[in-house]
XYZ file of C-alpha atoms in Angstrom:
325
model
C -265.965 -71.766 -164.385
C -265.694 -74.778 -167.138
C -262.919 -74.606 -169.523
C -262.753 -76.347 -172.902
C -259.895 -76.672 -175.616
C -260.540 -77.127 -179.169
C -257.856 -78.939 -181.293
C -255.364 -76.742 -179.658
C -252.195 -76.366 -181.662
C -248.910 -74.576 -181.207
C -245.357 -74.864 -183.002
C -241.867 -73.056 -181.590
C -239.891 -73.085 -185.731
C -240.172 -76.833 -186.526
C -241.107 -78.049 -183.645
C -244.593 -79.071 -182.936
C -245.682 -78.554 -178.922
C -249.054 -79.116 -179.208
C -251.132 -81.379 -181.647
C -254.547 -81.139 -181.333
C -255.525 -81.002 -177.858
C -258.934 -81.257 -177.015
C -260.476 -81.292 -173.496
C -263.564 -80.073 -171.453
C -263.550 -79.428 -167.641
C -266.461 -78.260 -165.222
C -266.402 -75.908 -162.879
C -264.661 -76.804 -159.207
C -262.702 -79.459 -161.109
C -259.051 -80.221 -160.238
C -257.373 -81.437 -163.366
C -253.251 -82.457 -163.385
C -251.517 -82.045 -166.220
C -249.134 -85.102 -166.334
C -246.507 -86.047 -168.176
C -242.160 -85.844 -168.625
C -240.423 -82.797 -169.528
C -240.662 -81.446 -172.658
C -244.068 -83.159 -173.265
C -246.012 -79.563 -173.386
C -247.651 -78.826 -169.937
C -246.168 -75.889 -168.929
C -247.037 -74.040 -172.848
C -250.348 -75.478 -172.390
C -250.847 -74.383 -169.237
C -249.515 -70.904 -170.434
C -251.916 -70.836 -173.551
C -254.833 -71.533 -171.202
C -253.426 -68.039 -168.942
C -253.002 -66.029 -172.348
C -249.239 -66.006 -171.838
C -248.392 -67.913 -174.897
C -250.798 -67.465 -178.349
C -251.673 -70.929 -179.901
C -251.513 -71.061 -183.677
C -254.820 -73.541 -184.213
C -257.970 -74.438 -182.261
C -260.046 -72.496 -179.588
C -259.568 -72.189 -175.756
C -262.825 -71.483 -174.369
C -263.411 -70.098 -170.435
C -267.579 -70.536 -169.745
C -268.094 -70.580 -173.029
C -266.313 -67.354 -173.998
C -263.557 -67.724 -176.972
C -260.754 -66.152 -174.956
C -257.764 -67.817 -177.372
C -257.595 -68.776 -181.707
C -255.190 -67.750 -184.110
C -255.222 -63.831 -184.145
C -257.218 -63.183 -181.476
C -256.197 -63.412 -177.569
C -257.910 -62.021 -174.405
C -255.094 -60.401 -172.105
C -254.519 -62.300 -168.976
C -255.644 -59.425 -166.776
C -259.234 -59.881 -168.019
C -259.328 -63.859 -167.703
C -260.322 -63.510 -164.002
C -257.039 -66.110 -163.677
C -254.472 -66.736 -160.974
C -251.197 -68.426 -161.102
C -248.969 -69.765 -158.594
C -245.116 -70.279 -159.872
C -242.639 -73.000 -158.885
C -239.754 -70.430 -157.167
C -242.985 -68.487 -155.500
C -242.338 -65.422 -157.387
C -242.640 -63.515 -153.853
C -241.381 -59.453 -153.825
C -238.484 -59.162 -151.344
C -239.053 -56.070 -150.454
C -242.977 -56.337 -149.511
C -244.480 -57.601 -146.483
C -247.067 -60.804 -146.374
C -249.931 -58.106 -146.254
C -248.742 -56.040 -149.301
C -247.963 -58.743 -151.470
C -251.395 -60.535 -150.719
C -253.120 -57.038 -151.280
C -251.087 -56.299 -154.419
C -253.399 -57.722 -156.793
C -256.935 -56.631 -155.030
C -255.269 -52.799 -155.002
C -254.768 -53.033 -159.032
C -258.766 -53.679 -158.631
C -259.365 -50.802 -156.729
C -260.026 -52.688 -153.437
C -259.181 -50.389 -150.307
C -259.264 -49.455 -147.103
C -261.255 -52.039 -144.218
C -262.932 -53.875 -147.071
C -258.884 -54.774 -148.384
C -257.839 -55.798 -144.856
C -260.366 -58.066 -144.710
C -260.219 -59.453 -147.741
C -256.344 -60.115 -147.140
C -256.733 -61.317 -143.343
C -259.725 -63.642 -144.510
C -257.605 -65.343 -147.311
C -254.423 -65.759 -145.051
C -257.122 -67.364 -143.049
C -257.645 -70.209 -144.574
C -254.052 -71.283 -145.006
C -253.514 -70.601 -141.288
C -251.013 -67.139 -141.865
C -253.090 -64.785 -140.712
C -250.779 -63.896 -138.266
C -247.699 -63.324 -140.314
C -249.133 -60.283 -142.188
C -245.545 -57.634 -141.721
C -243.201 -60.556 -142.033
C -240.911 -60.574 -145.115
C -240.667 -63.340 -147.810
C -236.719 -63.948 -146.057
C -238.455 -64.506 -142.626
C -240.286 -67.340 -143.677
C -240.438 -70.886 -144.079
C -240.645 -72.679 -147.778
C -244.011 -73.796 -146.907
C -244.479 -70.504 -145.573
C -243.588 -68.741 -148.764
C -245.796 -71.372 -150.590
C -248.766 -70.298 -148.891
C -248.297 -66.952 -149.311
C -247.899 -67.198 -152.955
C -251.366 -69.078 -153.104
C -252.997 -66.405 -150.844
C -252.016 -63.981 -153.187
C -253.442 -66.067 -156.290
C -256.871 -66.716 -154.722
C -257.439 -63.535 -153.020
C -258.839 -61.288 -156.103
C -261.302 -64.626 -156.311
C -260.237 -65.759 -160.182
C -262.665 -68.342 -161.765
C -259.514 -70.183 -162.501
C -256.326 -71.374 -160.588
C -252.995 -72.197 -162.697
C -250.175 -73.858 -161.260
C -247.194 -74.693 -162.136
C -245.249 -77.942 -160.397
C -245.955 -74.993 -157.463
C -244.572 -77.785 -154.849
C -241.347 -79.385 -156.461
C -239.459 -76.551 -154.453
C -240.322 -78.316 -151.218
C -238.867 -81.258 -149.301
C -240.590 -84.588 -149.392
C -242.215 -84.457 -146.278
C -243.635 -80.912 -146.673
C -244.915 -81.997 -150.119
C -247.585 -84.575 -148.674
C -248.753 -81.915 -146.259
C -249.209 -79.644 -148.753
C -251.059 -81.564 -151.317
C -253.473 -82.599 -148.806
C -254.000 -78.835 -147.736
C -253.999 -77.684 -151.488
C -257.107 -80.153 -152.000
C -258.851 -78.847 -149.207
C -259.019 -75.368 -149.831
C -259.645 -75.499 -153.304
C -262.664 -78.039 -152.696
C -263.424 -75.383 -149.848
C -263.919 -72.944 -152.138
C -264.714 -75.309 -154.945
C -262.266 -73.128 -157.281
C -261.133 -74.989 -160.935
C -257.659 -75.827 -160.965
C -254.971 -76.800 -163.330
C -252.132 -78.155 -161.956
C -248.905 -79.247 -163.950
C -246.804 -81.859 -162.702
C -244.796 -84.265 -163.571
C -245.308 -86.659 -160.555
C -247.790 -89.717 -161.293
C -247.998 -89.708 -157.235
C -248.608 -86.418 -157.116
C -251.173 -86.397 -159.920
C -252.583 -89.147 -158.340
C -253.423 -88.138 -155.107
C -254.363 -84.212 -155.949
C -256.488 -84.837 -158.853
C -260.765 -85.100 -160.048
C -259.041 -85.744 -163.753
C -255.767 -86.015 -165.574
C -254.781 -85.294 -168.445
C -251.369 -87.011 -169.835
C -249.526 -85.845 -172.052
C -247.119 -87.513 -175.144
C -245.273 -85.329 -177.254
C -247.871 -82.698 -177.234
C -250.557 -85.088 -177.731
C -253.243 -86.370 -174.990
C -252.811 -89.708 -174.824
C -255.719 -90.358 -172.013
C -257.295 -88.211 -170.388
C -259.588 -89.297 -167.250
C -260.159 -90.115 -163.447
C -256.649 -91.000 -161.880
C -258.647 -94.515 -161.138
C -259.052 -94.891 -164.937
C -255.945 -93.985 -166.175
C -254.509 -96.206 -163.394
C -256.383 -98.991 -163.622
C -257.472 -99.163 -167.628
C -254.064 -97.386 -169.455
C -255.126 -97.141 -173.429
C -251.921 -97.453 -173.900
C -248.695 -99.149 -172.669
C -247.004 -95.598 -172.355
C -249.957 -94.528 -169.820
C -249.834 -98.394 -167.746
C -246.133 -97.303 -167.840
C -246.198 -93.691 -166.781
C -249.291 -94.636 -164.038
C -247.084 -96.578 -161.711
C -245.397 -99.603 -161.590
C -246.642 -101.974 -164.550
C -246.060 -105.422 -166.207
C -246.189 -105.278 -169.581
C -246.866 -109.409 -170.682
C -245.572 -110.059 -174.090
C -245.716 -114.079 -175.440
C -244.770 -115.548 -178.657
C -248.037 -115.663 -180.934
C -250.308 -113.368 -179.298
C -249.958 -109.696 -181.061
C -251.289 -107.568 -178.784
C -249.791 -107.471 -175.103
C -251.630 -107.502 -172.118
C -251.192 -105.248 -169.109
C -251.428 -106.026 -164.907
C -249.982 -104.358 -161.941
C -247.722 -106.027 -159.573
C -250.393 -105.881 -156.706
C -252.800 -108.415 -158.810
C -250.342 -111.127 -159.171
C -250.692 -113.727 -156.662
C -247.266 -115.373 -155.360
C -246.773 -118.818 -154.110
C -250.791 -119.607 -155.138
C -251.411 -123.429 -155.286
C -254.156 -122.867 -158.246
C -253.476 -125.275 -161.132
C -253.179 -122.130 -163.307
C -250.088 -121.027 -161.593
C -246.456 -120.857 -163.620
C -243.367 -121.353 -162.619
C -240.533 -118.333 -162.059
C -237.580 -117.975 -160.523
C -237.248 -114.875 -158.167
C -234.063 -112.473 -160.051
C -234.152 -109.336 -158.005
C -235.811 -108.234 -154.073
C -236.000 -105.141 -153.139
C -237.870 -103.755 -150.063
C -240.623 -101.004 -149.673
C -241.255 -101.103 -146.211
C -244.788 -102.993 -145.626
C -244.164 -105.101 -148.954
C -241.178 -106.778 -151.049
C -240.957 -106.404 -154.893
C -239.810 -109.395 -156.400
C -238.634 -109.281 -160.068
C -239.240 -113.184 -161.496
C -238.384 -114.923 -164.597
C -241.014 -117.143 -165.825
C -240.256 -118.764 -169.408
C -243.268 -118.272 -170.807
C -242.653 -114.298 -170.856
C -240.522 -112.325 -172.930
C -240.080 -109.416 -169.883
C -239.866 -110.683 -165.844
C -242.921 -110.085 -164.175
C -243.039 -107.610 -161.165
C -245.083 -108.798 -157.975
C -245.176 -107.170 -154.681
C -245.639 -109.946 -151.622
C -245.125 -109.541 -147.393
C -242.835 -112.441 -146.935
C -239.207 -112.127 -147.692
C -237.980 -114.991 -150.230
C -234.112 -115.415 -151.481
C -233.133 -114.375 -155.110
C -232.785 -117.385 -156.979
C -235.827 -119.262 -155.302
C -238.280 -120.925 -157.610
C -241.963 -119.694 -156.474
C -244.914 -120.065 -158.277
C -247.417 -117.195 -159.738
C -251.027 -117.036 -160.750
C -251.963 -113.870 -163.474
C -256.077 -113.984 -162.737
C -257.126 -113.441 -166.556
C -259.566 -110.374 -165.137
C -257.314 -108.446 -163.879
C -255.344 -107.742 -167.417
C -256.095 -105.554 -169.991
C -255.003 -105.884 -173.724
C -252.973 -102.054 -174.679
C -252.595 -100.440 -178.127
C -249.292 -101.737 -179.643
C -246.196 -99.147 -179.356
């Protein structure tokens, strides 16, 4: 299914959550919300499920109004299913009964239900766990279960929530890789609120980031990444230097991985390294060069002393001049 927002408003008393949110996504796209807390995700991502009413604009699912002031479709007939961040599993049901629960509220039964259910477990490699209990499994475990049970009725639309920040670190990376399989599997559209730029990153077709209820860019994680509108978005993208001199207005944007350190060209300047710090395959050097109001971050392989002069080249086609903050 596509989904498309038209200036999309909503205020809690004074304050304003969203302002004018626009946005159109085609079907089997994976789109990330992205942004910090209290920047309106999750209430968008609950005015898109019907949860929350929006108080200007349009929220349209294949072309169908299902959201404007005064008039919202109930969730239950959006063909929508949501995935929580604590799981939102019932103790006191199996994995088969809480997989089945929303297929039985269809009127699925009997063999055709068991199949459904076994099939869907299936393809996150649980079919075998169908009369264990939510407090006999793993957190990934649980996670899977609670996505089984979102795509089993087969919505046109998946909504979830930061559904991995329960996890540990290392489980998180499996299951972001697993998460983008299935869904491109069964080439389901997804929106998927986070507030990891790694995470957003790695998962998504598009992002959308968000600023004080306001999109500030919305595109492919390459764009975003590589050609920020803004210096909030070269900011919130991943690691950014921001170059600010005396006499040019507008500053000028490059990542760390485009400087070149100790390069002979004539073009090079002058720093002096002020803080290491190391990554594993790489070093990130902090340097002071005069010329620059901010020091300039670089990433290099060889290990050099804080406090050693070095010289770096800034290739003029790898920065980008950002909107003013």
């Amino acid at each position: 299914m596509s989904l498309q927002l038209l200036s999309v408003h909503k205020q809690f008393g004074e304050k304003q959550v969203l302002r004018g949110i626009d946005l159109f996504i085609e079907e089997g796209t994976f789109l990330a919300l992205l942004g910090p807390s209290g920047c309106g995700k999750t209430t968008l991502l609950q005015s898109i499920a019907g949860l929350t009413s929006i108080d200007q604009g349009q929220i349209l699912i294949d072309n169908v109004v299902v959201s404007e002031p005064g008039r919202e479709i109930p969730i239950e007939k959006r063909h929508i299913g949501m995935v929580f961040q604590d799981f939102a599993l019932w103790p006191h049901m199996n994995v088969f009964e809480i997989v089945s629960f929303g297929l039985k509220l269809r009127g699925m039964r009997g063999h055709e239900l068991k199949k459904r259910v076994v099939d869907t477990l299936a393809i996150f490699h649980m079919e075998e766990y169908l009369t264990r209990y939510p407090h006999e499994l793993s957190g990934g475990q649980k996670q899977r279960i609670a996505m089984a049970r979102a795509i089993a009725p087969e919505p046109r639309l998946i909504l979830m929530d930061e559904p991995l920040s329960a996890l540990d670190a290392g489980l998180r990376d499996e299951m972001r890789v697993e998460l983008v399989r299935i869904f491109k599997q069964l080439n389901m559209t997804v929106i998927y609120v986070t507030h990891d730029q790694a995470e957003a990153m790695s998962m998504a077709d598009e992002i959308l980031l968000l600023k004080q209820g306001k999109c500030e860019q919305v595109g492919a994680p390459e764009t975003l990444y590589k050609e920020p509108v803004s210096e909030y978005v070269a900011k919130f993208m991943g690691p950014a230097n921001i170059l600010r001199k005396q006499g040019e207005p507008v500053p000028r944007f490059i990542r760390p991985d485009d400087i070149q350190l100790f390069s002979q060209d004539s073009q090079a300047v002058m720093g002096t390294i002020q803080i290491r710090s190391y990554l594993g395959h790489r070093y990130r050097y902090f340097v002071k060069v005069p010329e620059y109001d901010d020091l300039i971050e670089v990433t290099h392989p060889e290990k050099i002393k804080v406090g050693e002069h070095v010289r770096i080249f800034i290739p003029a086609e790898k920065c980008r001049e950002l909107q003013s903050v």
